Short mmCIF file of N, CA and C in Angstrom, two decimals:
data_model
loop_
_atom_site.label_atom_id
_atom_site.label_comp_id
_atom_site.label_asym_id
_atom_site.label_seq_id
_atom_site.Cartn_x
_atom_site.Cartn_y
_atom_site.Cartn_z
N MET A 187 -77.25 -6.59 -81.63
CA MET A 187 -78.41 -7.19 -80.98
C MET A 187 -79.52 -7.48 -81.98
N LYS A 188 -79.69 -6.54 -82.95
CA LYS A 188 -80.72 -6.76 -83.96
C LYS A 188 -80.41 -7.96 -84.83
N ASN A 189 -79.11 -8.21 -85.06
CA ASN A 189 -78.72 -9.35 -85.90
C ASN A 189 -79.11 -10.67 -85.25
N ILE A 190 -78.83 -10.78 -83.96
CA ILE A 190 -79.15 -12.02 -83.24
C ILE A 190 -80.66 -12.21 -83.16
N LEU A 191 -81.37 -11.13 -82.96
CA LEU A 191 -82.83 -11.22 -82.90
C LEU A 191 -83.41 -11.65 -84.24
N ALA A 192 -82.90 -11.10 -85.34
CA ALA A 192 -83.38 -11.47 -86.67
C ALA A 192 -83.10 -12.94 -86.97
N LEU A 193 -81.90 -13.40 -86.61
CA LEU A 193 -81.57 -14.82 -86.83
C LEU A 193 -82.41 -15.74 -85.96
N THR A 194 -82.66 -15.32 -84.72
CA THR A 194 -83.46 -16.14 -83.81
C THR A 194 -84.90 -16.23 -84.29
N ILE A 195 -85.48 -15.12 -84.70
CA ILE A 195 -86.86 -15.14 -85.21
C ILE A 195 -86.95 -16.02 -86.46
N SER A 196 -85.98 -15.92 -87.35
CA SER A 196 -85.98 -16.75 -88.56
C SER A 196 -85.87 -18.22 -88.23
N LEU A 197 -85.01 -18.56 -87.28
CA LEU A 197 -84.86 -19.96 -86.88
C LEU A 197 -86.14 -20.48 -86.23
N ILE A 198 -86.79 -19.66 -85.42
CA ILE A 198 -88.06 -20.06 -84.80
C ILE A 198 -89.12 -20.29 -85.87
N LEU A 199 -89.15 -19.45 -86.91
CA LEU A 199 -90.12 -19.66 -87.99
C LEU A 199 -89.86 -20.97 -88.73
N VAL A 200 -88.60 -21.32 -88.93
CA VAL A 200 -88.27 -22.59 -89.58
C VAL A 200 -88.70 -23.76 -88.70
N LEU A 201 -88.46 -23.67 -87.41
CA LEU A 201 -88.87 -24.74 -86.50
C LEU A 201 -90.40 -24.86 -86.43
N ILE A 202 -91.10 -23.74 -86.43
CA ILE A 202 -92.57 -23.78 -86.43
C ILE A 202 -93.08 -24.44 -87.71
N ASN A 203 -92.43 -24.14 -88.85
CA ASN A 203 -92.84 -24.78 -90.10
C ASN A 203 -92.57 -26.28 -90.05
N GLY A 204 -91.48 -26.68 -89.40
CA GLY A 204 -91.21 -28.11 -89.24
C GLY A 204 -92.26 -28.79 -88.38
N ILE A 205 -92.71 -28.12 -87.32
CA ILE A 205 -93.76 -28.68 -86.45
C ILE A 205 -95.08 -28.75 -87.19
N ILE A 206 -95.40 -27.69 -87.95
CA ILE A 206 -96.63 -27.71 -88.75
C ILE A 206 -96.56 -28.84 -89.77
N GLY A 207 -95.40 -29.03 -90.40
CA GLY A 207 -95.24 -30.12 -91.36
C GLY A 207 -95.39 -31.48 -90.74
N HIS A 208 -95.04 -31.61 -89.47
CA HIS A 208 -95.16 -32.91 -88.81
C HIS A 208 -96.61 -33.23 -88.45
N PHE A 209 -97.31 -32.26 -87.90
CA PHE A 209 -98.67 -32.52 -87.44
C PHE A 209 -99.74 -32.27 -88.51
N PHE A 210 -99.49 -31.41 -89.46
CA PHE A 210 -100.41 -31.13 -90.57
C PHE A 210 -99.62 -31.26 -91.87
N PRO A 211 -99.40 -32.51 -92.32
CA PRO A 211 -98.39 -32.82 -93.33
C PRO A 211 -98.34 -31.97 -94.60
N PRO A 212 -99.37 -31.76 -95.35
CA PRO A 212 -99.11 -30.99 -96.58
C PRO A 212 -98.87 -29.51 -96.33
N ASN A 213 -99.29 -29.00 -95.19
CA ASN A 213 -99.16 -27.56 -94.95
C ASN A 213 -97.72 -27.12 -94.76
N GLY A 214 -96.87 -27.95 -94.21
CA GLY A 214 -95.47 -27.61 -94.05
C GLY A 214 -94.79 -27.39 -95.39
N ILE A 215 -95.16 -28.22 -96.36
CA ILE A 215 -94.60 -28.07 -97.71
C ILE A 215 -95.16 -26.81 -98.35
N ASP A 216 -96.45 -26.58 -98.18
CA ASP A 216 -97.08 -25.41 -98.80
C ASP A 216 -96.55 -24.10 -98.23
N PHE A 217 -96.24 -24.07 -96.96
CA PHE A 217 -95.76 -22.84 -96.32
C PHE A 217 -94.32 -22.52 -96.69
N THR A 218 -93.62 -23.47 -97.30
CA THR A 218 -92.22 -23.24 -97.66
C THR A 218 -92.08 -22.09 -98.64
N ILE A 219 -93.03 -21.97 -99.55
CA ILE A 219 -92.96 -20.90 -100.55
C ILE A 219 -93.15 -19.52 -99.91
N ILE A 220 -93.76 -19.47 -98.75
CA ILE A 220 -93.92 -18.22 -98.01
C ILE A 220 -92.78 -18.05 -97.01
N LEU A 221 -92.32 -19.14 -96.44
CA LEU A 221 -91.30 -19.10 -95.38
C LEU A 221 -89.96 -18.58 -95.88
N ILE A 222 -89.50 -19.06 -97.02
CA ILE A 222 -88.17 -18.69 -97.50
C ILE A 222 -88.07 -17.19 -97.80
N PRO A 223 -89.02 -16.58 -98.53
CA PRO A 223 -88.93 -15.12 -98.69
C PRO A 223 -89.09 -14.35 -97.37
N THR A 224 -89.87 -14.89 -96.45
CA THR A 224 -90.05 -14.21 -95.16
C THR A 224 -88.76 -14.19 -94.36
N ILE A 225 -88.08 -15.34 -94.26
CA ILE A 225 -86.83 -15.35 -93.49
C ILE A 225 -85.75 -14.56 -94.21
N THR A 226 -85.77 -14.56 -95.54
CA THR A 226 -84.81 -13.74 -96.28
C THR A 226 -85.03 -12.26 -96.00
N ALA A 227 -86.29 -11.84 -96.01
CA ALA A 227 -86.59 -10.43 -95.74
C ALA A 227 -86.23 -10.05 -94.31
N ILE A 228 -86.50 -10.93 -93.37
CA ILE A 228 -86.17 -10.65 -91.97
C ILE A 228 -84.66 -10.50 -91.81
N ILE A 229 -83.91 -11.42 -92.37
CA ILE A 229 -82.45 -11.36 -92.22
C ILE A 229 -81.87 -10.18 -92.98
N CYS A 230 -82.39 -9.89 -94.15
CA CYS A 230 -81.83 -8.80 -94.95
C CYS A 230 -82.17 -7.42 -94.39
N PHE A 231 -83.39 -7.22 -93.99
CA PHE A 231 -83.81 -5.86 -93.63
C PHE A 231 -83.77 -5.58 -92.13
N ALA A 232 -83.81 -6.61 -91.31
CA ALA A 232 -83.78 -6.37 -89.86
C ALA A 232 -82.35 -6.32 -89.33
N SER A 233 -81.42 -6.87 -90.06
CA SER A 233 -80.02 -6.84 -89.61
C SER A 233 -79.24 -5.96 -90.58
N GLU A 234 -79.15 -4.69 -90.27
CA GLU A 234 -78.55 -3.73 -91.19
C GLU A 234 -77.04 -3.84 -91.28
N ASN A 235 -76.36 -4.01 -90.16
CA ASN A 235 -74.91 -3.99 -90.18
C ASN A 235 -74.29 -5.40 -90.26
N LEU A 236 -75.03 -6.35 -90.76
CA LEU A 236 -74.52 -7.70 -90.98
C LEU A 236 -73.90 -7.76 -92.38
N ASN A 237 -72.76 -8.38 -92.50
CA ASN A 237 -72.07 -8.53 -93.77
C ASN A 237 -72.99 -9.26 -94.76
N SER A 238 -72.93 -8.89 -96.04
CA SER A 238 -73.82 -9.50 -97.02
C SER A 238 -73.51 -10.99 -97.24
N ILE A 239 -72.26 -11.39 -97.08
CA ILE A 239 -71.94 -12.82 -97.20
C ILE A 239 -72.52 -13.58 -96.02
N LEU A 240 -72.50 -12.99 -94.84
CA LEU A 240 -73.12 -13.64 -93.69
C LEU A 240 -74.64 -13.72 -93.84
N LYS A 241 -75.23 -12.72 -94.46
CA LYS A 241 -76.67 -12.79 -94.76
C LYS A 241 -76.96 -13.96 -95.68
N SER A 242 -76.16 -14.10 -96.71
CA SER A 242 -76.35 -15.18 -97.67
C SER A 242 -76.14 -16.55 -97.02
N LEU A 243 -75.13 -16.67 -96.19
CA LEU A 243 -74.88 -17.93 -95.49
C LEU A 243 -76.00 -18.26 -94.50
N SER A 244 -76.52 -17.25 -93.81
CA SER A 244 -77.60 -17.46 -92.85
C SER A 244 -78.87 -17.94 -93.55
N VAL A 245 -79.21 -17.29 -94.65
CA VAL A 245 -80.41 -17.69 -95.39
C VAL A 245 -80.23 -19.10 -95.95
N SER A 246 -79.06 -19.41 -96.46
CA SER A 246 -78.80 -20.76 -96.99
C SER A 246 -78.94 -21.82 -95.90
N PHE A 247 -78.36 -21.54 -94.74
CA PHE A 247 -78.46 -22.49 -93.63
C PHE A 247 -79.92 -22.72 -93.23
N LEU A 248 -80.71 -21.66 -93.18
CA LEU A 248 -82.12 -21.80 -92.77
C LEU A 248 -82.94 -22.53 -93.83
N VAL A 249 -82.65 -22.30 -95.10
CA VAL A 249 -83.35 -23.02 -96.17
C VAL A 249 -83.00 -24.51 -96.12
N ILE A 250 -81.74 -24.83 -95.88
CA ILE A 250 -81.32 -26.23 -95.77
C ILE A 250 -81.96 -26.87 -94.54
N ALA A 251 -81.99 -26.15 -93.42
CA ALA A 251 -82.63 -26.68 -92.21
C ALA A 251 -84.11 -26.94 -92.44
N ASN A 252 -84.78 -26.04 -93.15
CA ASN A 252 -86.21 -26.24 -93.45
C ASN A 252 -86.40 -27.46 -94.34
N ASP A 253 -85.54 -27.64 -95.32
CA ASP A 253 -85.66 -28.78 -96.21
C ASP A 253 -85.44 -30.09 -95.46
N ILE A 254 -84.48 -30.12 -94.57
CA ILE A 254 -84.24 -31.32 -93.77
C ILE A 254 -85.44 -31.63 -92.87
N LEU A 255 -85.99 -30.60 -92.25
CA LEU A 255 -87.17 -30.81 -91.39
C LEU A 255 -88.36 -31.33 -92.19
N ILE A 256 -88.57 -30.76 -93.36
CA ILE A 256 -89.70 -31.20 -94.19
C ILE A 256 -89.50 -32.63 -94.66
N LYS A 257 -88.30 -32.96 -95.12
CA LYS A 257 -88.06 -34.29 -95.69
C LYS A 257 -88.02 -35.39 -94.63
N LEU A 258 -87.53 -35.08 -93.45
CA LEU A 258 -87.37 -36.14 -92.45
C LEU A 258 -88.51 -36.21 -91.44
N TYR A 259 -89.14 -35.09 -91.13
CA TYR A 259 -90.09 -35.09 -90.03
C TYR A 259 -91.53 -34.77 -90.42
N SER A 260 -91.78 -34.51 -91.69
CA SER A 260 -93.17 -34.29 -92.10
C SER A 260 -93.89 -35.62 -92.17
N GLY A 261 -95.17 -35.59 -91.87
CA GLY A 261 -95.96 -36.82 -91.88
C GLY A 261 -96.30 -37.25 -93.28
N GLY A 262 -96.81 -38.44 -93.41
CA GLY A 262 -97.22 -38.96 -94.70
C GLY A 262 -96.17 -39.87 -95.31
N THR A 263 -96.43 -40.31 -96.54
CA THR A 263 -95.52 -41.18 -97.26
C THR A 263 -94.66 -40.35 -98.19
N HIS A 264 -93.36 -40.58 -98.16
CA HIS A 264 -92.44 -39.83 -99.01
C HIS A 264 -92.10 -40.67 -100.23
N ASP A 265 -92.54 -40.21 -101.40
CA ASP A 265 -92.21 -40.88 -102.64
C ASP A 265 -91.63 -39.84 -103.60
N LEU A 266 -91.35 -40.24 -104.83
CA LEU A 266 -90.73 -39.31 -105.78
C LEU A 266 -91.63 -38.13 -106.12
N GLU A 267 -92.93 -38.38 -106.18
CA GLU A 267 -93.85 -37.28 -106.48
C GLU A 267 -93.86 -36.25 -105.35
N GLY A 268 -93.92 -36.73 -104.13
CA GLY A 268 -93.87 -35.81 -102.99
C GLY A 268 -92.55 -35.07 -102.90
N LEU A 269 -91.47 -35.76 -103.25
CA LEU A 269 -90.15 -35.13 -103.25
C LEU A 269 -90.09 -34.00 -104.28
N GLU A 270 -90.69 -34.21 -105.42
CA GLU A 270 -90.70 -33.15 -106.44
C GLU A 270 -91.57 -31.97 -106.02
N TRP A 271 -92.64 -32.23 -105.30
CA TRP A 271 -93.46 -31.12 -104.78
C TRP A 271 -92.67 -30.31 -103.75
N ILE A 272 -91.95 -31.01 -102.90
CA ILE A 272 -91.12 -30.32 -101.91
C ILE A 272 -90.10 -29.43 -102.62
N HIS A 273 -89.46 -29.98 -103.65
CA HIS A 273 -88.44 -29.20 -104.37
C HIS A 273 -89.06 -28.07 -105.18
N PHE A 274 -90.24 -28.28 -105.74
CA PHE A 274 -90.89 -27.22 -106.50
C PHE A 274 -91.18 -26.01 -105.61
N PHE A 275 -91.77 -26.26 -104.44
CA PHE A 275 -92.08 -25.15 -103.54
C PHE A 275 -90.80 -24.51 -102.99
N MET A 276 -89.78 -25.34 -102.77
CA MET A 276 -88.51 -24.78 -102.29
C MET A 276 -87.86 -23.91 -103.36
N TYR A 277 -87.87 -24.35 -104.62
CA TYR A 277 -87.27 -23.56 -105.70
C TYR A 277 -88.02 -22.24 -105.91
N CYS A 278 -89.34 -22.29 -105.83
CA CYS A 278 -90.12 -21.05 -105.97
C CYS A 278 -89.77 -20.08 -104.84
N GLY A 279 -89.67 -20.57 -103.62
CA GLY A 279 -89.30 -19.72 -102.50
C GLY A 279 -87.88 -19.20 -102.62
N ILE A 280 -86.96 -20.04 -103.11
CA ILE A 280 -85.57 -19.61 -103.30
C ILE A 280 -85.48 -18.52 -104.35
N LEU A 281 -86.25 -18.64 -105.41
CA LEU A 281 -86.23 -17.62 -106.46
C LEU A 281 -86.68 -16.26 -105.91
N ILE A 282 -87.77 -16.25 -105.15
CA ILE A 282 -88.25 -15.00 -104.55
C ILE A 282 -87.24 -14.50 -103.52
N GLY A 283 -86.70 -15.41 -102.72
CA GLY A 283 -85.69 -15.03 -101.72
C GLY A 283 -84.42 -14.49 -102.36
N LEU A 284 -84.03 -15.04 -103.50
CA LEU A 284 -82.84 -14.56 -104.20
C LEU A 284 -83.06 -13.14 -104.72
N ILE A 285 -84.25 -12.86 -105.16
CA ILE A 285 -84.56 -11.49 -105.61
C ILE A 285 -84.48 -10.51 -104.44
N ILE A 286 -85.04 -10.90 -103.30
CA ILE A 286 -84.99 -10.05 -102.11
C ILE A 286 -83.54 -9.84 -101.66
N LEU A 287 -82.77 -10.92 -101.62
CA LEU A 287 -81.37 -10.83 -101.22
C LEU A 287 -80.57 -9.96 -102.18
N SER A 288 -80.81 -10.12 -103.47
CA SER A 288 -80.08 -9.33 -104.47
C SER A 288 -80.37 -7.84 -104.34
N ILE A 289 -81.63 -7.49 -104.13
CA ILE A 289 -81.99 -6.08 -103.96
C ILE A 289 -81.32 -5.51 -102.72
N ASN A 290 -81.36 -6.27 -101.63
CA ASN A 290 -80.76 -5.78 -100.39
C ASN A 290 -79.25 -5.65 -100.50
N VAL A 291 -78.60 -6.60 -101.12
CA VAL A 291 -77.14 -6.56 -101.25
C VAL A 291 -76.71 -5.43 -102.18
N MET A 292 -77.40 -5.23 -103.26
CA MET A 292 -77.02 -4.19 -104.21
C MET A 292 -77.24 -2.78 -103.66
N LYS A 293 -78.17 -2.62 -102.72
CA LYS A 293 -78.40 -1.31 -102.12
C LYS A 293 -77.34 -0.92 -101.10
N ASN A 294 -76.56 -1.90 -100.65
CA ASN A 294 -75.52 -1.63 -99.66
C ASN A 294 -74.34 -0.93 -100.34
N LYS A 295 -74.06 0.28 -99.93
CA LYS A 295 -73.01 1.07 -100.55
C LYS A 295 -71.65 0.90 -99.87
N LYS A 296 -71.61 0.19 -98.76
CA LYS A 296 -70.37 0.04 -98.00
C LYS A 296 -69.45 -1.04 -98.58
N GLU A 297 -70.00 -2.00 -99.32
CA GLU A 297 -69.22 -3.12 -99.81
C GLU A 297 -68.91 -2.96 -101.30
N ASN A 298 -67.81 -3.57 -101.72
CA ASN A 298 -67.46 -3.45 -103.14
C ASN A 298 -68.27 -4.45 -103.97
N LEU A 299 -68.17 -4.30 -105.28
CA LEU A 299 -68.99 -5.08 -106.20
C LEU A 299 -68.64 -6.58 -106.14
N TYR A 300 -67.38 -6.90 -105.94
CA TYR A 300 -66.96 -8.31 -105.86
C TYR A 300 -67.65 -9.03 -104.70
N ILE A 301 -67.69 -8.42 -103.55
CA ILE A 301 -68.35 -9.02 -102.38
C ILE A 301 -69.85 -9.14 -102.63
N LYS A 302 -70.44 -8.16 -103.27
CA LYS A 302 -71.88 -8.22 -103.56
C LYS A 302 -72.21 -9.39 -104.48
N ILE A 303 -71.44 -9.52 -105.55
CA ILE A 303 -71.69 -10.62 -106.49
C ILE A 303 -71.43 -11.97 -105.84
N LEU A 304 -70.37 -12.05 -105.04
CA LEU A 304 -70.05 -13.29 -104.35
C LEU A 304 -71.16 -13.70 -103.39
N SER A 305 -71.73 -12.74 -102.68
CA SER A 305 -72.79 -13.08 -101.73
C SER A 305 -74.08 -13.47 -102.45
N ILE A 306 -74.34 -12.89 -103.60
CA ILE A 306 -75.54 -13.27 -104.36
C ILE A 306 -75.38 -14.68 -104.95
N ILE A 307 -74.19 -15.01 -105.39
CA ILE A 307 -73.94 -16.34 -105.97
C ILE A 307 -73.86 -17.42 -104.89
N THR A 308 -73.43 -17.05 -103.70
CA THR A 308 -73.25 -18.03 -102.62
C THR A 308 -74.56 -18.71 -102.24
N PHE A 309 -75.64 -17.95 -102.16
CA PHE A 309 -76.93 -18.49 -101.73
C PHE A 309 -77.40 -19.65 -102.61
N PRO A 310 -77.58 -19.48 -103.93
CA PRO A 310 -78.03 -20.64 -104.71
C PRO A 310 -76.96 -21.73 -104.84
N PHE A 311 -75.67 -21.34 -104.79
CA PHE A 311 -74.62 -22.34 -104.91
C PHE A 311 -74.61 -23.30 -103.73
N LEU A 312 -74.79 -22.80 -102.52
CA LEU A 312 -74.83 -23.67 -101.35
C LEU A 312 -76.04 -24.61 -101.37
N ILE A 313 -77.18 -24.09 -101.82
CA ILE A 313 -78.37 -24.94 -101.96
C ILE A 313 -78.11 -26.02 -103.02
N TYR A 314 -77.46 -25.65 -104.11
CA TYR A 314 -77.13 -26.61 -105.16
C TYR A 314 -76.22 -27.72 -104.64
N ILE A 315 -75.18 -27.34 -103.90
CA ILE A 315 -74.26 -28.34 -103.34
C ILE A 315 -75.00 -29.26 -102.37
N TYR A 316 -75.84 -28.67 -101.53
CA TYR A 316 -76.63 -29.48 -100.58
C TYR A 316 -77.50 -30.48 -101.33
N LEU A 317 -78.19 -30.04 -102.37
CA LEU A 317 -79.10 -30.92 -103.10
C LEU A 317 -78.35 -31.98 -103.90
N GLN A 318 -77.12 -31.71 -104.28
CA GLN A 318 -76.33 -32.74 -104.97
C GLN A 318 -76.08 -33.95 -104.07
N PHE A 319 -75.92 -33.69 -102.79
CA PHE A 319 -75.65 -34.78 -101.85
C PHE A 319 -76.92 -35.34 -101.21
N PHE A 320 -77.92 -34.51 -100.98
CA PHE A 320 -79.10 -34.93 -100.21
C PHE A 320 -80.40 -34.71 -100.98
N TYR A 321 -80.39 -34.91 -102.29
CA TYR A 321 -81.59 -34.69 -103.10
C TYR A 321 -82.73 -35.62 -102.67
N GLN A 322 -82.42 -36.88 -102.41
CA GLN A 322 -83.45 -37.86 -102.08
C GLN A 322 -83.51 -38.16 -100.59
N LEU A 323 -83.16 -37.21 -99.78
CA LEU A 323 -83.22 -37.38 -98.32
C LEU A 323 -84.66 -37.67 -97.90
N GLY A 324 -84.85 -38.70 -97.12
CA GLY A 324 -86.18 -39.05 -96.61
C GLY A 324 -87.04 -39.85 -97.55
N LEU A 325 -86.52 -40.22 -98.70
CA LEU A 325 -87.31 -40.96 -99.68
C LEU A 325 -87.60 -42.36 -99.16
N GLY A 326 -88.87 -42.77 -99.23
CA GLY A 326 -89.27 -44.10 -98.80
C GLY A 326 -89.67 -44.20 -97.35
N ARG A 327 -89.56 -43.13 -96.60
CA ARG A 327 -89.97 -43.17 -95.18
C ARG A 327 -91.48 -43.08 -95.11
N LYS A 328 -92.07 -43.79 -94.20
CA LYS A 328 -93.52 -43.78 -94.03
C LYS A 328 -93.86 -43.37 -92.62
N TYR A 329 -94.71 -42.38 -92.52
CA TYR A 329 -95.20 -41.93 -91.23
C TYR A 329 -96.71 -42.03 -91.25
N PRO A 330 -97.28 -42.89 -90.46
CA PRO A 330 -98.75 -42.95 -90.43
C PRO A 330 -99.33 -41.68 -89.84
N ILE A 331 -100.38 -41.23 -90.46
CA ILE A 331 -101.03 -40.01 -90.00
C ILE A 331 -102.10 -40.33 -88.98
#
């Protein structure tokens, strides 16, 4: 029950950030650097008996969902400079989130070292694969404020 609650709260935070990004355009991008470590901490520490690979997959899915919401539904004009700001804040949040995830995974004594390393590598690898295909998602869209 705690696992579902942690995932639901994290998803609601991502959706709230998407709404904030739509109605108050630069704030959704700015909150990304706070949102990613927050959802990582919620998923890692509130769901104790969740597999570490599932934690990594959940955080990756939420980071990708936040990026899609910011790129497609945030207000303002999307150009290359704005895209780089989005990615800068996302990378900073991912770095902090990766540290939180690594600490949580390494403290788990129930899983072997191979699963721990695999779950730590999975998080940035999935984000990398996503960005290879959708790096310029939303580029050139104009939303009047």
